[in-house]
Short mmCIF file of C-alpha atoms in Angstrom, two decimals:
data_model
loop_
_atom_site.label_atom_id
_atom_site.label_comp_id
_atom_site.label_asym_id
_atom_site.label_seq_id
_atom_site.Cartn_x
_atom_site.Cartn_y
_atom_site.Cartn_z
CA MET Z 1 -84.09 30.01 -23.43
CA GLU Z 2 -88.02 29.33 -24.03
CA GLY Z 3 -88.52 31.22 -20.87
CA THR Z 4 -86.51 33.93 -21.70
CA ALA Z 5 -88.00 34.10 -25.21
CA ARG Z 6 -91.39 34.03 -23.81
CA ARG Z 7 -90.79 36.61 -21.21
CA LYS Z 8 -88.31 39.08 -23.74
CA LEU Z 9 -90.28 38.74 -27.50
CA ALA Z 10 -94.01 38.96 -28.49
CA PRO Z 11 -94.91 36.16 -30.98
CA SER Z 12 -94.98 38.85 -33.90
CA SER Z 13 -91.03 39.64 -33.18
CA MET Z 14 -90.56 35.21 -32.46
CA TRP Z 15 -92.17 34.44 -35.74
CA THR Z 16 -89.17 37.56 -37.24
CA LYS Z 17 -86.33 35.69 -35.04
CA TYR Z 18 -87.53 31.69 -36.07
CA SER Z 19 -87.92 33.03 -40.60
CA MET Z 20 -84.19 34.40 -39.98
CA VAL Z 21 -82.88 31.56 -38.30
CA LYS Z 22 -84.40 29.29 -40.83
CA SER Z 23 -83.36 31.14 -43.61
CA THR Z 24 -79.51 31.15 -42.24
CA LEU Z 25 -79.24 27.61 -41.25
CA LYS Z 26 -80.80 26.35 -44.68
CA VAL Z 27 -78.14 28.77 -46.87
CA TYR Z 28 -75.11 27.58 -44.57
CA LYS Z 29 -75.99 24.21 -43.16
CA ASN Z 30 -79.08 22.84 -45.47
CA VAL Z 31 -80.99 21.98 -42.09
CA ASP Z 32 -84.57 22.94 -43.08
CA ILE Z 33 -86.22 24.12 -39.49
CA SER Z 34 -89.61 24.30 -40.91
CA LYS Z 35 -90.47 20.40 -40.43
CA TYR Z 36 -89.30 20.39 -36.64
CA GLY Z 37 -93.00 19.77 -35.45
CA LYS Z 38 -92.95 21.04 -31.60
CA LEU Z 39 -91.02 24.17 -32.74
CA ILE Z 40 -93.56 25.56 -34.70
CA SER Z 41 -96.38 24.44 -32.80
CA TYR Z 42 -94.76 25.92 -30.05
CA LEU Z 43 -94.78 29.12 -31.75
CA LYS Z 44 -98.62 28.87 -33.08
CA ASN Z 45 -99.17 28.10 -28.53
CA GLU Z 46 -97.44 31.21 -28.04
CA ALA Z 47 -99.55 33.30 -30.75
CA ARG Z 48 -103.09 32.02 -28.94
CA THR Z 49 -102.11 32.55 -25.81
CA HIS Z 50 -100.33 35.83 -26.03
CA LYS Z 51 -102.38 38.61 -24.78
CA PRO Z 52 -101.03 42.09 -26.09
CA LYS Z 53 -100.81 45.13 -23.61
CA LYS Z 54 -103.30 47.67 -24.25
CA ALA Z 55 -103.19 51.39 -23.84
CA LYS Z 56 -105.31 52.34 -20.82
CA THR Z 57 -108.81 54.38 -21.84
CA LEU Z 58 -109.12 57.92 -20.36
CA GLU Z 59 -112.82 57.79 -19.23
CA ARG Z 60 -115.19 61.03 -19.35
CA GLU Z 61 -114.88 62.05 -15.88
CA HIS Z 62 -110.99 61.63 -15.89
CA VAL Z 63 -111.14 64.25 -19.05
CA GLU Z 64 -114.01 66.53 -17.31
CA LYS Z 65 -112.25 66.41 -13.97
CA PHE Z 66 -108.46 67.21 -15.62
CA LEU Z 67 -110.06 69.76 -17.58
CA THR Z 68 -111.11 71.78 -14.56
CA GLN Z 69 -108.66 71.51 -12.43
CA ALA Z 70 -105.48 71.56 -14.30
CA PRO Z 71 -104.07 75.34 -14.13
CA ASP Z 72 -103.96 76.67 -17.31
CA SER Z 73 -100.54 77.59 -16.85
CA LYS Z 74 -98.97 74.73 -16.62
CA TYR Z 75 -101.46 72.06 -18.91
CA LEU Z 76 -102.75 74.67 -21.48
CA MET Z 77 -100.67 72.90 -24.18
CA ILE Z 78 -101.78 69.36 -23.04
CA LYS Z 79 -105.23 70.58 -22.38
CA VAL Z 80 -105.99 71.94 -26.04
CA ALA Z 81 -104.16 68.43 -27.42
CA LEU Z 82 -105.93 66.18 -24.98
CA VAL Z 83 -109.50 67.80 -26.75
CA MET Z 84 -107.83 67.67 -30.59
CA GLY Z 85 -107.08 63.69 -29.87
CA ILE Z 86 -110.50 62.30 -27.92
CA SER Z 87 -112.33 64.27 -29.86
CA GLY Z 88 -110.75 63.40 -33.20
CA ALA Z 89 -109.78 59.72 -32.38
CA CYS Z 90 -106.36 61.09 -33.98
CA ARG Z 91 -103.41 59.33 -33.43
CA CYS Z 92 -100.04 61.14 -31.64
CA ASP Z 93 -98.62 61.98 -35.39
CA GLU Z 94 -101.74 62.83 -36.73
CA ILE Z 95 -101.75 65.77 -33.97
CA THR Z 96 -98.31 66.48 -34.56
CA LYS Z 97 -98.54 67.87 -38.07
CA LEU Z 98 -101.85 69.85 -37.56
CA THR Z 99 -101.18 72.64 -39.17
CA VAL Z 100 -102.84 76.12 -38.46
CA ASP Z 101 -104.58 75.66 -41.69
CA ASP Z 102 -106.27 72.42 -40.90
CA ILE Z 103 -108.37 73.91 -37.49
CA GLU Z 104 -110.84 76.43 -38.78
CA ASP Z 105 -113.00 78.64 -36.16
CA LYS Z 106 -116.63 78.58 -36.99
CA GLY Z 107 -117.42 80.52 -34.03
CA GLY Z 108 -119.51 77.74 -32.70
CA TYR Z 109 -117.51 75.58 -33.30
CA LEU Z 110 -114.17 74.51 -34.58
CA TYR Z 111 -113.84 72.33 -37.93
CA VAL Z 112 -110.29 69.95 -37.84
CA SER Z 113 -108.94 68.61 -40.98
CA ILE Z 114 -106.74 65.53 -40.76
CA PRO Z 115 -105.48 65.40 -44.37
CA ASP Z 116 -102.39 63.46 -43.49
CA SER Z 117 -102.85 59.97 -42.64
CA LYS Z 118 -101.69 56.78 -41.64
CA THR Z 119 -104.41 54.61 -43.51
CA ASN Z 120 -104.06 57.32 -46.48
CA VAL Z 121 -107.58 58.10 -45.59
CA SER Z 122 -108.32 61.37 -45.16
CA ARG Z 123 -110.86 62.75 -42.64
CA SER Z 124 -112.21 65.57 -40.49
CA PHE Z 125 -114.26 66.00 -37.19
CA THR Z 126 -115.73 68.93 -35.12
CA ILE Z 127 -115.26 70.52 -31.99
CA MET Z 128 -118.21 72.06 -29.70
CA THR Z 129 -118.50 73.31 -26.31
CA GLU Z 130 -121.40 70.62 -25.37
CA GLY Z 131 -120.53 68.12 -23.17
CA PHE Z 132 -118.29 69.10 -20.50
CA SER Z 133 -118.18 72.09 -17.94
CA ILE Z 134 -115.75 74.09 -19.12
CA ASN Z 135 -115.79 75.55 -22.82
CA ILE Z 136 -112.99 73.97 -24.40
CA LEU Z 137 -113.05 76.34 -27.49
CA ASP Z 138 -111.81 79.23 -25.16
CA LEU Z 139 -109.20 76.58 -24.18
CA TYR Z 140 -108.61 76.72 -27.83
CA ARG Z 141 -108.79 80.36 -28.09
CA LYS Z 142 -106.74 81.26 -25.55
CA TYR Z 143 -103.41 79.31 -26.96
CA VAL Z 144 -103.70 80.10 -30.24
CA SER Z 145 -103.89 83.73 -29.03
CA LEU Z 146 -99.96 82.90 -27.57
CA ARG Z 147 -98.75 81.77 -30.89
CA PRO Z 148 -96.06 83.99 -31.47
CA LYS Z 149 -96.11 86.31 -34.90
CA ASN Z 150 -92.88 84.98 -35.76
CA VAL Z 151 -93.27 81.25 -35.77
CA PRO Z 152 -91.38 80.07 -38.67
CA HIS Z 153 -93.57 76.94 -39.70
CA ARG Z 154 -97.54 75.86 -39.83
CA ARG Z 155 -97.43 73.46 -37.47
CA PHE Z 156 -99.94 74.54 -35.14
CA PHE Z 157 -98.89 72.66 -31.41
CA VAL Z 158 -95.76 74.74 -30.20
CA ASN Z 159 -93.88 74.71 -26.99
CA TYR Z 160 -95.86 75.82 -24.49
CA GLN Z 161 -94.11 76.73 -20.86
CA LYS Z 162 -95.04 79.42 -18.38
CA GLU Z 163 -97.44 80.79 -19.95
CA LYS Z 164 -95.56 81.85 -22.93
CA CYS Z 165 -95.41 79.59 -26.58
CA THR Z 166 -92.60 79.51 -28.07
CA ILE Z 167 -91.24 79.17 -31.87
CA GLN Z 168 -90.39 75.65 -31.58
CA ALA Z 169 -92.71 73.07 -32.93
CA VAL Z 170 -93.92 70.64 -30.70
CA GLY Z 171 -92.55 66.58 -30.83
CA ILE Z 172 -94.87 63.70 -31.32
CA ASN Z 173 -92.86 62.25 -28.02
CA THR Z 174 -94.59 65.60 -26.18
CA ILE Z 175 -97.72 64.59 -27.51
CA SER Z 176 -97.49 60.93 -26.86
CA LYS Z 177 -96.92 61.81 -23.13
CA VAL Z 178 -99.93 63.72 -22.61
CA PRO Z 179 -102.37 61.09 -21.55
CA GLN Z 180 -100.04 60.36 -18.72
CA ALA Z 181 -99.44 63.79 -17.57
CA VAL Z 182 -103.38 63.71 -17.02
CA ALA Z 183 -103.13 60.48 -15.46
CA SER Z 184 -100.47 61.65 -13.33
CA PHE Z 185 -102.34 64.79 -12.58
CA LEU Z 186 -105.14 62.80 -11.67
CA ASN Z 187 -102.91 59.59 -9.39
CA LEU Z 188 -104.55 57.49 -11.09
CA PRO Z 189 -102.80 54.25 -10.70
CA GLU Z 190 -100.44 52.91 -13.43
CA ALA Z 191 -100.33 56.17 -14.58
CA HIS Z 192 -97.32 54.70 -17.50
CA SER Z 193 -100.14 52.53 -18.98
CA TYR Z 194 -101.87 55.71 -20.19
CA THR Z 195 -99.87 56.10 -23.83
CA GLY Z 196 -100.82 58.59 -26.52
CA HIS Z 197 -102.82 55.16 -28.22
CA SER Z 198 -105.17 56.04 -24.74
CA MET Z 199 -106.66 59.52 -26.53
CA ARG Z 200 -107.93 57.19 -29.72
CA ARG Z 201 -108.94 54.49 -27.44
CA ALA Z 202 -110.75 57.16 -25.44
CA SER Z 203 -112.39 58.49 -28.38
CA ALA Z 204 -113.95 55.48 -30.10
CA THR Z 205 -114.73 53.94 -26.67
CA LEU Z 206 -116.86 57.04 -26.06
CA LEU Z 207 -118.23 57.13 -29.30
CA ALA Z 208 -119.09 53.22 -28.81
CA ASN Z 209 -121.10 54.09 -25.80
CA ALA Z 210 -123.15 56.60 -27.21
CA GLY Z 211 -124.34 53.81 -29.54
CA ALA Z 212 -122.43 54.40 -32.86
CA ASP Z 213 -122.80 51.61 -35.02
CA ILE Z 214 -119.45 49.90 -37.37
CA THR Z 215 -119.83 52.07 -40.01
CA THR Z 216 -119.62 55.53 -37.72
CA LEU Z 217 -116.89 54.08 -35.71
CA LYS Z 218 -115.04 53.03 -39.05
CA ARG Z 219 -115.13 56.95 -40.46
CA HIS Z 220 -114.36 58.34 -37.10
CA GLY Z 221 -111.37 56.63 -36.38
CA GLY Z 222 -110.45 56.18 -40.26
CA TRP Z 223 -110.43 52.29 -39.59
CA LYS Z 224 -110.60 50.27 -43.22
CA SER Z 225 -111.12 47.03 -41.29
CA SER Z 226 -114.16 46.26 -39.30
CA THR Z 227 -112.38 44.26 -36.72
CA VAL Z 228 -111.28 47.08 -34.26
CA ALA Z 229 -114.37 49.05 -34.88
CA GLU Z 230 -116.03 45.94 -33.73
CA GLY Z 231 -114.22 45.03 -30.87
CA TYR Z 232 -115.31 49.07 -29.18
CA ILE Z 233 -118.99 48.10 -29.95
CA GLN Z 234 -118.37 45.14 -28.37
CA ASP Z 235 -116.45 46.44 -25.34
CA SER Z 236 -119.25 49.10 -25.01
CA VAL Z 237 -120.26 48.86 -21.65
CA ASN Z 238 -123.84 50.87 -22.59
CA ASN Z 239 -123.87 48.33 -25.42
CA LYS Z 240 -123.64 45.10 -22.75
CA ILE Z 241 -126.36 47.12 -20.97
CA ASP Z 242 -128.71 46.93 -24.03
CA ILE Z 243 -128.40 43.16 -24.71
CA ALA Z 244 -128.75 42.48 -20.68
CA LYS Z 245 -131.80 44.69 -21.30
CA ARG Z 246 -133.14 42.34 -24.36
CA ILE Z 247 -132.47 39.15 -22.89
CA GLN Z 248 -133.71 40.07 -19.37
CA GLY Z 249 -136.69 42.05 -20.53
CA GLY Z 250 -136.83 42.97 -24.20
CA ALA Z 251 -137.94 39.63 -25.06
CA LYS Z 252 -141.96 41.07 -23.84
CA LYS Z 253 -141.69 43.39 -26.09
CA LYS Z 254 -140.03 42.66 -29.19
CA SER Z 255 -139.03 38.86 -30.31
CA LEU Z 256 -135.14 38.18 -30.34
CA ILE Z 257 -133.92 37.03 -33.59
CA PHE Z 258 -130.62 34.79 -33.18
CA ARG Z 259 -128.37 33.99 -35.78
#
């Protein structure tokens, strides 16, 4: 029983099941299992040792290689969705709900607004051509030029196949599979581990590696809590290298203050 629960249920689900059983036994059997010390200890221990699986992160070279090598004839929509997701640390539902009115082509860059957010924090971001060997604004404009004139809705992402767009809006399931499509094309190991969240993780990781502070990360991703943003800064390779330099050689130039 114990092994089965560990294999099938996450700690949060186990606590939920525990609460349901506790309430049921209290009402129908007048048994209070909250006093079962070993059971409570077991649940707490499972929570401490549980390591939730994280979506794999697309790296900069992955994005560059996919954008330059994947044929537009098949992957144009996926390329544009990938650029949107990584540029704005977007959740899949935010990409899905983007409308044509949320994206402004300013000539030298795109200005994208995200009014509808999971945390009710509206934010915006820009997409520029710098940083990639391919002009990503041209990808966007190519996709837009194929949009039918009789689309009966304002959703930006519409179905793309055989080098043509249809009037059908793209659903969240399709958007969530964008990173997996990228990983599969690049033959990355465990392609199934690249989920819709991989774009948001990639965006935060790239920003943290560029030296962004916690305030910038929170504003970029729309996080209210500092915990998630702190995690990306702590995991940043560049941040670790900078710390190593400070420990191994920085003390000669600048005194270190330990708090």
